[in-house]
């Protein structure tokens, strides 16, 4: 019997194997740190202190994590239906346009809690719209969604630069960005939440969109495991032909799944655009859409796993920023290396250790 | 400047901008024809560019640069092969991982070793592949039409440019006229049949991804030490994806691959030329439209509007031997 089909308990599949893969990714990253002449252990300590040491660090960590929860959920929803959405980056970017338009239109007239629902819906709609064409192409014309979503990342970037440089720019200003939103278009910080734990937020932009992200995580869980649609999605993800025999409509599932995925990615824009900088800027997504791929793989496509993985990557982002102050040899690009290694080990090589684990497990079970 | 001079200068930069695309797209051609999707072309090109610039700087020799570019790129290919062939992992995920690892590693190592914000130090002329002046370029210069084209488009390019155009017929010959090529194409269509014939699917696919790494080594080297005189952060800038687009455009065939790359190179050159200029009757066309054009064209093509593009049948699927 091949070791691939031996059933393993859930804690091995969902905790031990990802943990081993994660440790391996960190060991290789540590090796890179060692190559450039720094002490990996010192780097790790500095990183953890920077990310988790003070209230401000935790605030930044959770701010980054908020982005990654949204994009991680976006990638995961598509993944459950067997679709690999590399386009979260572009969908988040275009989603920012929706959030910004809502904020620009309303911030003068109403307080933030009135603007927020409109901004959430607008960001989700714009993100979903950007996912629609790749979804339609996949469903109806059979073009590969990976390629089309990559293409749409580039097209989205070009579109947003055009809009920011030529349309949305403040007349007379040089920087390609919209005007600063008034408080009616800004999401308030969560300093009260931090204060509950006796922590001071300081200048960290940790804001209400974190709570929206958690709500979305819960909704995604309900959608995937507690609805008929989620069941159909998962069936399609496991086997397209089985889904067809069960009478599950392929076109409908693919398109709706991608709209949800794009919508989740679009909502990520709330956090940086309305929660942090209070304006729409060029390249504000900053790779969070791609981090979502690593987060989703690391979290095994489950909302709980995704929240944990997003916090882990938040730690890497914030800790990495602090680390680059203290060890100028290690730039923030180290995060990209770790990200690549996590995707490699947790994604492409996820079953590398499975045969060995199966053997050990069987021996233990017998003994 | 009259129109002919403009045309010659655009054609000249078309050639220069197409070369990395041609090498990379041919790399993708070998890999994907063998049934291994390769989103990681971008990363391999970037890693090769960094390795070649570093080696050329340290040794002063462009050949050492080329060798290490190829070596590093092939090492990344082995990782991709290990993940997607041996471990039967998801090929797309593996490719994405390679792109991230390469983007991060080149920036981190570049900053740690050279401290110039991720750049490598500038290279002197003899550490690069310089222009080669073909015989008669000066002589023919005054001949109308042919002279300037010969001098500015055909002559005066570097060695790697000529190698790229040589690699196209060579790839065709390997894929369609050798036993290796026949088997390679077969393994991308029906690995079961190849296996039944007693040929190792694994070894064939490994060789295919190694060829891909080899060719990406050339494209990265071209970027860093032929076109420019240093490695610059993220200098591949999406060319790996454009090469993939060209591959789809060309329906996985060598000569159309070259033509598609020349087309995308031309769009790029034209976009550069059009920057800040206005079109009669329309006004200034936003440069972003030209930048997005290759990507839009690819989507239109993928939608089947310019004829269908069918990838190799076994592409993206790890081969599992039946028992």
XYZ file of C-alpha atoms in Angstrom:
690
model
C 0.000 0.000 0.000
C 1.329 3.379 -0.950
C 2.030 5.700 1.931
C 0.089 8.521 0.264
C -3.279 6.951 1.025
C -2.698 5.990 4.659
C -5.099 8.058 6.778
C -3.417 10.127 9.450
C -5.092 11.778 12.426
C -6.090 15.395 11.925
C -3.523 16.789 14.336
C -0.744 15.337 12.186
C -2.253 16.538 8.916
C -3.238 19.995 10.060
C -0.713 20.799 12.765
C 2.390 18.615 12.716
C 3.070 18.534 8.961
C 2.619 22.311 8.474
C 4.761 22.888 11.537
C 7.573 20.717 10.174
C 7.385 22.519 6.834
C 7.426 25.889 8.577
C 10.424 24.951 10.702
C 12.250 23.826 7.577
C 11.485 27.136 5.853
C 12.872 28.963 8.874
C 15.971 26.778 9.023
C 16.786 27.575 5.393
C 16.127 31.279 6.052
C 18.431 31.055 9.047
C 21.044 29.593 6.744
C 20.698 32.612 4.439
C 21.109 34.924 7.446
C 24.210 32.990 8.409
C 25.637 33.280 4.868
C 25.443 37.065 4.986
C 27.380 37.014 8.228
C 24.761 37.565 10.903
C 23.732 35.347 13.763
C 20.381 33.703 12.921
C 19.444 33.306 16.573
C 20.082 36.986 17.355
C 18.095 37.914 14.250
C 15.163 35.796 15.392
C 15.188 37.334 18.874
C 15.359 40.873 17.446
C 12.532 40.070 15.106
C 10.256 38.686 17.807
C 11.030 41.602 20.113
C 10.296 44.083 17.340
C 7.011 42.430 16.461
C 5.698 41.401 19.860
C 7.766 43.335 22.399
C 5.717 46.500 22.825
C 2.146 47.634 22.201
C 3.203 49.576 19.131
C 4.954 46.553 17.634
C 1.916 44.364 18.273
C -0.269 47.055 16.717
C 1.798 47.043 13.529
C 1.905 43.241 13.519
C -1.889 43.045 13.684
C -2.193 45.808 11.089
C -0.183 43.749 8.612
C -1.995 40.592 9.684
C -5.312 42.239 8.782
C -4.164 42.604 5.164
C -3.056 39.000 5.062
C -6.282 37.643 6.573
C -8.249 39.225 3.733
C -5.924 38.094 0.964
C -5.397 34.673 2.570
C -9.166 34.131 2.705
C -9.379 35.292 -0.896
C -6.846 32.726 -2.080
C -8.357 29.987 0.115
C -11.932 30.396 -1.112
C -10.793 30.015 -4.706
C -8.509 27.114 -3.764
C -11.406 25.150 -2.301
C -13.060 25.200 -5.709
C -9.803 24.111 -7.361
C -8.973 27.592 -8.636
C -5.541 29.071 -7.988
C -6.156 32.805 -7.758
C -2.822 34.597 -8.159
C -4.755 37.793 -8.818
C -5.551 38.845 -5.245
C -2.897 41.522 -5.577
C -4.631 43.174 -8.520
C -8.088 42.624 -7.054
C -7.026 44.318 -3.824
C -5.497 47.178 -5.807
C -8.697 47.799 -7.780
C -10.738 47.254 -4.601
C -8.872 50.237 -3.216
C -10.469 52.346 -5.925
C -13.907 51.320 -4.621
C -13.018 52.114 -1.021
C -11.468 55.439 -2.003
C -14.421 56.508 -4.127
C -16.805 55.754 -1.255
C -14.624 57.674 1.192
C -14.151 60.631 -1.177
C -17.871 60.843 -1.825
C -19.076 60.562 1.757
C -16.368 61.761 4.144
C -17.645 65.362 4.121
C -21.198 64.512 5.015
C -21.371 61.555 7.372
C -19.368 59.979 10.209
C -17.117 56.971 9.571
C -19.637 54.358 10.671
C -21.992 55.450 7.911
C -19.216 55.553 5.315
C -17.843 52.171 6.332
C -20.625 49.888 5.035
C -20.593 51.700 1.701
C -16.813 51.434 1.534
C -16.892 47.725 2.398
C -19.441 47.039 -0.319
C -17.670 49.251 -2.873
C -14.256 47.678 -2.187
C -15.746 44.197 -2.447
C -17.620 45.047 -5.647
C -14.546 46.547 -7.331
C -12.391 43.599 -6.297
C -15.027 41.165 -7.481
C -15.351 43.019 -10.770
C -11.614 42.626 -11.324
C -11.928 38.889 -10.719
C -14.948 38.534 -12.966
C -13.246 38.558 -16.356
C -10.632 35.900 -15.447
C -13.459 33.880 -13.871
C -15.604 34.172 -16.966
C -12.648 33.295 -19.192
C -11.938 30.195 -17.103
C -15.555 29.088 -16.890
C -16.690 29.748 -20.433
C -13.574 29.800 -22.601
C -11.322 27.410 -20.694
C -8.405 29.835 -20.394
C -6.142 29.086 -17.480
C -7.091 31.212 -14.483
C -3.508 31.368 -13.232
C -2.299 33.077 -16.383
C -5.284 35.394 -16.715
C -5.170 36.518 -13.088
C -1.431 37.268 -13.430
C -2.216 39.286 -16.547
C -4.948 41.120 -14.664
C -2.480 42.024 -11.918
C -0.391 43.848 -14.506
C -3.399 45.396 -16.237
C -4.783 46.508 -12.861
C -1.461 48.095 -11.936
C -1.375 50.006 -15.227
C -5.001 51.091 -14.811
C -4.500 52.325 -11.253
C -1.321 54.229 -12.125
C -3.190 55.858 -14.990
C -6.119 56.824 -12.748
C -3.899 58.118 -9.966
C -1.630 60.090 -12.270
C -4.284 61.511 -14.582
C -7.689 61.433 -12.892
C -7.642 61.152 -9.113
C -4.558 63.247 -8.462
C -5.011 66.444 -6.474
C -4.579 69.324 -8.951
C -1.290 71.072 -8.413
C 0.267 68.241 -6.419
C 3.111 66.089 -7.686
C 2.437 62.847 -5.798
C 0.073 60.476 -7.607
C -2.463 60.062 -4.808
C -5.964 61.203 -3.903
C -6.641 63.921 -1.383
C -6.512 62.934 2.270
C -9.861 61.679 3.531
C -11.589 63.636 6.277
C -12.312 61.712 9.499
C -15.648 60.659 7.965
C -13.661 58.553 5.511
C -11.192 57.107 8.001
C -11.530 53.924 10.006
C -10.868 54.509 13.712
C -7.986 52.802 15.447
C -8.522 50.012 17.913
C -6.617 51.552 20.811
C -9.433 50.582 23.198
C -8.976 46.936 22.250
C -5.249 47.137 22.942
C -5.909 48.978 26.188
C -7.919 45.973 27.407
C -4.633 44.086 27.447
C -2.797 46.997 29.024
C -0.997 47.861 25.766
C -0.458 51.260 24.167
C -1.050 51.366 20.419
C 1.074 54.450 19.783
C 1.252 55.444 16.107
C 0.469 51.914 14.842
C -2.434 51.975 12.364
C -4.237 48.937 13.814
C -7.889 49.673 13.070
C -11.476 48.496 12.769
C -10.835 46.584 9.554
C -9.184 43.889 11.693
C -12.619 43.138 13.141
C -14.136 43.120 9.645
C -11.438 40.617 8.651
C -12.357 38.336 11.565
C -16.054 38.539 10.662
C -15.166 37.648 7.065
C -13.169 34.674 8.343
C -16.232 33.426 10.211
C -18.429 33.986 7.158
C -15.995 32.115 4.944
C -16.061 29.190 7.385
C -19.887 29.145 7.250
C -19.839 29.445 3.476
C -17.406 26.613 2.869
C -18.466 24.081 5.495
C -22.063 24.949 6.308
C -23.765 25.812 3.027
C -24.853 23.890 -0.051
C -22.802 26.226 -2.197
C -19.690 25.525 -0.157
C -20.272 21.805 -0.510
C -20.564 22.191 -4.274
C -17.401 24.278 -4.345
C -15.437 21.669 -2.455
C -16.781 18.886 -4.642
C -15.674 20.795 -7.707
C -12.295 21.397 -6.113
C -11.744 17.704 -5.491
C -12.968 16.418 -8.827
C -14.408 18.315 -11.719
C -15.868 15.196 -13.284
C -17.490 14.063 -10.026
C -19.045 17.509 -9.734
C -20.337 17.254 -13.285
C -21.910 13.839 -12.600
C -23.514 15.236 -9.453
C -25.127 17.930 -11.557
C -23.124 20.769 -10.046
C -23.061 23.678 -12.507
C -19.395 24.341 -13.287
C -19.775 27.784 -14.834
C -21.901 29.144 -12.005
C -19.667 27.812 -9.235
C -16.456 29.066 -10.845
C -17.792 32.541 -11.452
C -19.439 33.001 -8.054
C -16.414 31.569 -6.239
C -14.087 33.976 -8.014
C -16.417 36.895 -7.327
C -16.296 36.036 -3.618
C -12.531 35.597 -3.797
C -12.066 38.905 -5.575
C -14.442 40.616 -3.160
C -12.445 39.417 -0.160
C -9.233 40.614 -1.792
C -10.848 43.961 -2.565
C -11.869 44.449 1.060
C -8.212 44.231 2.043
C -7.910 47.792 0.689
C -10.004 49.124 3.600
C -7.097 48.554 5.951
C -4.276 50.491 4.226
C -6.442 53.021 2.362
C -9.015 53.980 5.005
C -7.310 52.650 8.117
C -3.734 53.798 7.672
C -2.841 56.400 5.048
C -6.348 57.917 4.587
C -5.738 58.264 0.863
C -5.317 56.095 -2.208
C -1.680 55.757 -3.232
C 0.309 54.001 -5.924
C 1.194 50.400 -5.037
C -0.474 50.548 -1.638
C -1.091 46.774 -1.719
C 2.650 46.180 -1.454
C 2.604 42.474 -2.225
C -0.053 41.547 0.352
C -1.969 39.730 -2.373
C 0.984 37.428 -2.923
C 1.523 36.942 0.792
C -2.057 35.680 0.787
C -0.886 32.673 -1.229
C 1.633 31.724 1.454
C -0.866 32.445 4.222
C -3.526 30.307 2.612
C -1.147 27.391 2.026
C 0.287 27.683 5.522
C -3.175 27.847 7.109
C -4.356 24.812 5.146
C -7.137 26.931 3.603
C -9.062 27.037 6.879
C -10.054 30.442 8.330
C -8.585 29.621 11.746
C -5.336 28.511 10.155
C -5.376 31.600 7.949
C -5.766 33.976 10.906
C -2.859 32.263 12.659
C -0.706 32.228 9.521
C -1.594 35.880 8.831
C -0.428 36.825 12.329
C 2.767 34.857 11.720
C 3.384 36.828 8.536
C 2.441 40.016 10.385
C 5.205 39.169 12.850
C 7.597 38.633 9.937
C 6.668 41.957 8.335
C 6.821 44.066 11.461
C 9.744 42.145 12.990
C 11.559 42.312 9.668
C 11.183 46.086 9.567
C 12.617 46.407 13.069
C 15.337 43.903 12.288
C 16.550 45.884 9.288
C 17.217 48.834 11.625
C 19.417 46.812 13.931
C 21.064 44.590 11.358
C 21.424 46.728 8.226
C 22.795 43.659 6.436
C 19.358 42.074 6.608
C 16.926 44.082 4.515
C 13.174 43.726 4.554
C 13.515 41.591 1.441
C 14.386 38.768 3.830
C 10.630 38.477 4.344
C 10.200 37.743 0.658
C 12.772 34.958 0.954
C 10.941 33.450 3.936
C 7.662 33.816 2.082
C 9.058 31.965 -0.926
C 10.394 29.191 1.283
C 7.081 28.862 3.131
C 5.257 28.587 -0.198
C 7.825 26.037 -1.367
C 7.790 23.824 1.710
C 4.166 24.236 2.831
C 2.789 24.258 -0.702
C 4.802 22.516 -3.376
C 6.660 20.144 -1.047
C 3.835 19.645 1.455
C 3.996 15.856 1.246
C 7.775 15.518 1.327
C 7.765 14.285 4.925
C 4.504 12.396 4.761
C 5.962 8.968 3.936
C 8.403 9.223 6.853
C 5.676 10.423 9.233
C 3.393 7.589 8.091
C 6.114 5.048 8.847
C 6.778 6.461 12.295
C 3.060 6.717 13.018
C 2.407 3.124 11.962
C 5.247 1.866 14.098
C 3.971 3.777 17.097
C 0.417 2.555 16.489
C 1.618 -1.041 16.274
C 3.935 -0.770 19.272
C 14.396 62.982 -37.435
C 12.479 61.594 -40.357
C 10.184 58.612 -40.167
C 12.734 56.156 -41.467
C 15.265 57.033 -38.770
C 12.549 56.648 -36.153
C 11.613 53.265 -37.546
C 15.239 52.108 -37.519
C 15.702 53.212 -33.938
C 12.472 51.503 -32.830
C 13.471 48.315 -34.640
C 16.875 48.450 -32.974
C 15.348 48.616 -29.528
C 12.776 45.984 -30.502
C 15.635 43.544 -31.030
C 17.285 44.512 -27.757
C 14.061 44.192 -25.764
C 13.080 40.886 -27.381
C 16.221 38.914 -26.584
C 15.477 38.107 -22.920
C 11.941 37.209 -23.941
C 13.158 34.826 -26.641
C 15.525 32.942 -24.337
C 12.931 32.763 -21.565
C 10.068 31.743 -23.816
C 12.211 28.985 -25.354
C 12.975 27.846 -21.807
C 9.276 27.676 -21.083
C 8.780 25.868 -24.371
C 11.031 22.969 -23.360
C 9.590 22.710 -19.872
C 5.946 22.949 -20.836
C 6.294 20.700 -23.871
C 7.504 18.068 -21.388
C 4.421 18.631 -19.247
C 5.936 20.783 -16.503
C 4.364 24.237 -16.170
C 6.891 26.867 -15.259
C 5.612 30.066 -13.661
C 9.108 30.362 -12.159
C 10.773 31.587 -15.373
C 10.699 35.111 -13.956
C 12.555 34.062 -10.821
C 15.147 32.035 -12.687
C 15.869 34.935 -15.008
C 16.272 37.266 -12.036
C 18.518 34.870 -10.128
C 20.664 34.336 -13.227
C 20.958 38.085 -13.756
C 22.218 38.546 -10.202
C 24.612 35.613 -10.388
C 26.093 36.711 -13.706
C 26.551 40.323 -12.618
C 28.207 39.182 -9.385
C 30.530 36.722 -11.082
C 31.408 39.126 -13.874
C 32.225 41.794 -11.287
C 34.402 39.462 -9.221
C 36.284 37.870 -12.115
C 36.102 40.584 -14.748
C 35.044 38.002 -17.286
C 31.660 37.916 -19.003
C 32.110 34.196 -19.589
C 32.367 33.524 -15.870
C 29.235 35.617 -15.536
C 27.404 33.558 -18.122
C 28.542 30.304 -16.531
C 27.350 31.247 -13.073
C 24.115 32.675 -14.413
C 23.428 29.352 -16.078
C 24.526 27.406 -13.006
C 22.273 29.287 -10.587
C 19.321 29.175 -12.941
C 19.728 25.410 -13.380
C 19.926 24.980 -9.605
C 16.535 26.684 -9.320
C 15.291 24.363 -12.066
C 16.364 21.403 -9.967
C 14.329 22.716 -7.038
C 11.325 23.037 -9.330
C 11.963 19.557 -10.659
C 12.330 18.103 -7.195
C 9.048 19.670 -6.080
C 6.994 19.024 -9.167
C 8.454 15.817 -10.594
C 9.837 13.858 -7.643
C 7.426 15.100 -4.968
C 4.485 15.549 -7.352
C 3.751 18.910 -5.808
C 1.666 21.610 -7.410
C 3.765 23.030 -10.261
C 2.187 26.456 -10.122
C 2.797 26.740 -6.381
C 6.388 25.655 -6.843
C 6.929 28.219 -9.591
C 5.447 30.974 -7.460
C 7.744 29.936 -4.616
C 10.760 30.169 -6.921
C 9.783 33.665 -8.017
C 9.570 34.799 -4.406
C 12.776 33.100 -3.345
C 14.677 34.621 -6.259
C 13.264 38.122 -5.775
C 14.105 38.020 -2.062
C 17.494 36.347 -2.272
C 18.874 38.631 -4.973
C 17.845 41.710 -2.990
C 19.115 40.419 0.368
C 22.412 39.076 -0.935
C 22.946 42.111 -3.154
C 22.557 44.488 -0.242
C 24.655 42.363 2.115
C 27.525 41.906 -0.319
C 27.671 45.231 -2.142
C 25.678 47.692 0.003
C 24.362 49.667 -2.929
C 20.654 49.258 -2.267
C 20.468 45.865 -3.959
C 22.492 46.881 -6.998
C 25.717 45.215 -7.954
C 28.685 47.477 -8.759
C 28.861 48.759 -12.311
C 30.876 46.608 -14.712
C 33.702 47.805 -16.945
C 33.303 47.206 -20.667
C 35.482 44.096 -20.805
C 33.409 42.343 -18.118
C 30.349 42.599 -20.358
C 29.260 41.211 -23.672
C 29.919 44.204 -25.869
C 28.606 45.029 -29.318
C 29.928 43.029 -32.241
C 30.295 44.989 -35.446
C 29.552 42.800 -38.396
C 31.843 43.191 -41.406
C 30.832 45.816 -43.874
C 28.615 47.834 -41.534
C 30.621 50.995 -42.099
C 30.944 50.308 -45.764
C 27.228 49.830 -46.368
C 26.208 52.685 -44.130
C 25.467 55.084 -46.952
C 23.413 52.641 -48.983
C 19.824 53.824 -48.583
C 17.371 51.697 -46.523
C 19.579 48.621 -46.257
C 22.599 50.468 -44.882
C 21.067 51.945 -41.719
C 19.056 48.784 -41.003
C 22.171 46.636 -41.364
C 24.234 48.958 -39.227
C 21.762 49.787 -36.451
C 19.477 46.762 -36.315
C 21.443 43.743 -37.522
C 25.034 44.685 -36.728
C 26.288 46.112 -33.472
C 24.487 43.737 -31.157
C 26.206 41.583 -28.586
C 27.024 37.916 -28.802
C 24.000 36.806 -26.786
C 21.652 38.513 -29.227
C 23.000 36.426 -32.084
C 22.882 33.335 -29.880
C 19.187 33.982 -29.160
C 18.353 33.992 -32.843
C 20.477 30.882 -33.267
C 18.681 29.190 -30.387
C 15.351 29.364 -32.204
C 16.174 27.045 -35.148
C 18.273 24.941 -32.810
C 15.319 24.464 -30.468
C 13.139 23.583 -33.431
C 15.680 21.023 -34.566
C 16.019 19.498 -31.101
C 12.274 19.304 -30.535
C 11.242 18.042 -33.968
C 14.243 16.238 -35.394
C 15.883 14.388 -32.517
C 14.853 11.385 -30.510
C 15.132 13.429 -27.303
C 12.743 16.019 -28.721
C 10.232 13.427 -29.867
C 10.196 11.820 -26.454
C 10.064 15.196 -24.742
C 6.988 16.197 -26.706
C 5.446 12.783 -26.088
C 5.938 13.044 -22.345
C 3.996 16.286 -22.341
C 1.092 14.741 -24.209
C 0.907 11.218 -22.853
C 3.462 10.286 -20.212
C 1.793 6.895 -19.768
C 2.700 5.906 -23.319
C 6.299 7.021 -22.854
C 6.499 5.050 -19.644
C 5.072 1.981 -21.348
C 7.811 2.257 -23.964
C 10.310 1.805 -21.149
C 11.552 5.379 -21.073
C 11.867 7.130 -17.734
C 9.303 9.928 -17.471
C 11.122 11.341 -14.469
C 14.525 11.591 -16.148
C 13.046 13.077 -19.328
C 11.186 15.737 -17.378
C 14.251 16.536 -15.311
C 16.240 17.039 -18.493
C 13.503 19.297 -19.840
C 13.479 21.549 -16.760
C 17.279 21.638 -16.821
C 17.202 22.853 -20.422
C 14.743 25.500 -19.253
C 17.157 26.536 -16.511
C 20.012 26.619 -19.019
C 18.116 28.986 -21.322
C 16.926 31.226 -18.469
C 20.585 31.529 -17.531
C 21.168 33.223 -20.894
C 18.228 35.600 -20.539
C 19.282 36.686 -17.049
C 22.880 37.126 -18.163
C 21.705 39.194 -21.112
C 19.753 41.513 -18.803
C 22.580 42.088 -16.360
C 25.821 42.072 -18.316
C 24.894 42.609 -21.964
C 21.986 45.041 -21.947
C 22.980 46.750 -18.682
C 26.249 46.910 -16.827
C 24.985 45.803 -13.408
C 22.255 43.917 -11.642
C 19.411 46.164 -10.536
C 16.758 45.113 -8.046
C 13.866 43.294 -9.709
C 15.308 43.949 -13.156
C 13.345 41.131 -14.777
C 10.217 43.237 -14.080
C 7.585 40.812 -15.309
C 9.484 39.676 -18.434
C 9.103 36.057 -17.330
C 5.342 36.422 -17.430
C 5.462 38.175 -20.796
C 7.550 35.266 -22.072
C 4.848 32.895 -20.841
C 2.318 35.015 -22.685
C 4.453 34.800 -25.825
C 4.571 31.042 -25.393
C 0.775 30.859 -25.310
C 0.579 33.305 -28.190
C 2.848 31.037 -30.206
C 0.897 27.931 -29.264
C 4.050 26.255 -27.961
C 6.016 26.280 -31.255
C 9.586 27.626 -31.606
C 9.436 29.948 -34.615
C 6.127 31.572 -33.626
C 7.661 31.965 -30.143
C 10.353 34.147 -31.671
C 7.810 36.163 -33.640
C 5.604 36.653 -30.572
C 8.614 37.811 -28.556
C 9.544 40.261 -31.317
C 5.971 41.540 -31.263
C 6.044 42.105 -27.506
C 9.500 43.657 -27.827
C 8.147 45.978 -30.495
C 5.194 46.985 -28.287
C 7.641 47.759 -25.521
C 9.931 49.766 -27.795
C 6.974 51.596 -29.264
C 5.614 52.405 -25.786
C 8.999 53.874 -24.826
C 9.015 55.908 -27.992
C 5.468 57.152 -27.509
C 6.061 58.354 -23.981
C 4.994 61.997 -23.856
C 4.259 62.221 -27.585
C 0.829 62.910 -28.971
C -0.990 61.062 -31.722
C -2.649 63.232 -34.378
C -6.412 63.306 -33.835
C -6.330 61.411 -30.531
C -3.947 63.444 -28.444
C -1.537 61.995 -25.972
C -2.116 58.298 -25.478
C -1.445 57.249 -21.889
C 1.757 55.223 -21.795
C 0.005 52.750 -19.474
C -2.120 51.531 -22.374
C 0.980 50.399 -24.228
C 2.390 48.866 -21.083
C -0.785 46.880 -20.518
C -1.173 45.890 -24.160
C 0.798 42.608 -24.093
C -1.223 41.467 -21.089
C -4.525 42.481 -22.659
C -3.545 40.758 -25.906
C -2.746 37.581 -23.982
C -6.156 37.571 -22.309
C -7.861 38.174 -25.640
C -5.907 35.293 -27.102
C -6.683 33.047 -24.157
C -10.349 33.813 -24.647
C -9.996 32.065 -27.983
C -10.740 35.186 -29.970
C -7.607 34.889 -32.143
C -7.730 31.125 -32.453
C -7.443 28.620 -29.683
C -4.236 27.894 -27.801
C -4.142 24.374 -26.452
C -1.358 23.621 -24.017
C 0.312 20.192 -23.959
C -2.269 17.762 -22.627
C -0.305 16.446 -19.667
C 0.877 19.917 -18.641
C 0.657 20.648 -14.934
C -0.171 17.089 -13.981
C 2.406 15.105 -12.029
C 2.925 11.637 -13.464
C 1.986 8.756 -11.220
C 2.996 5.321 -12.437
C 0.163 2.820 -12.481
C 0.661 -0.271 -10.401
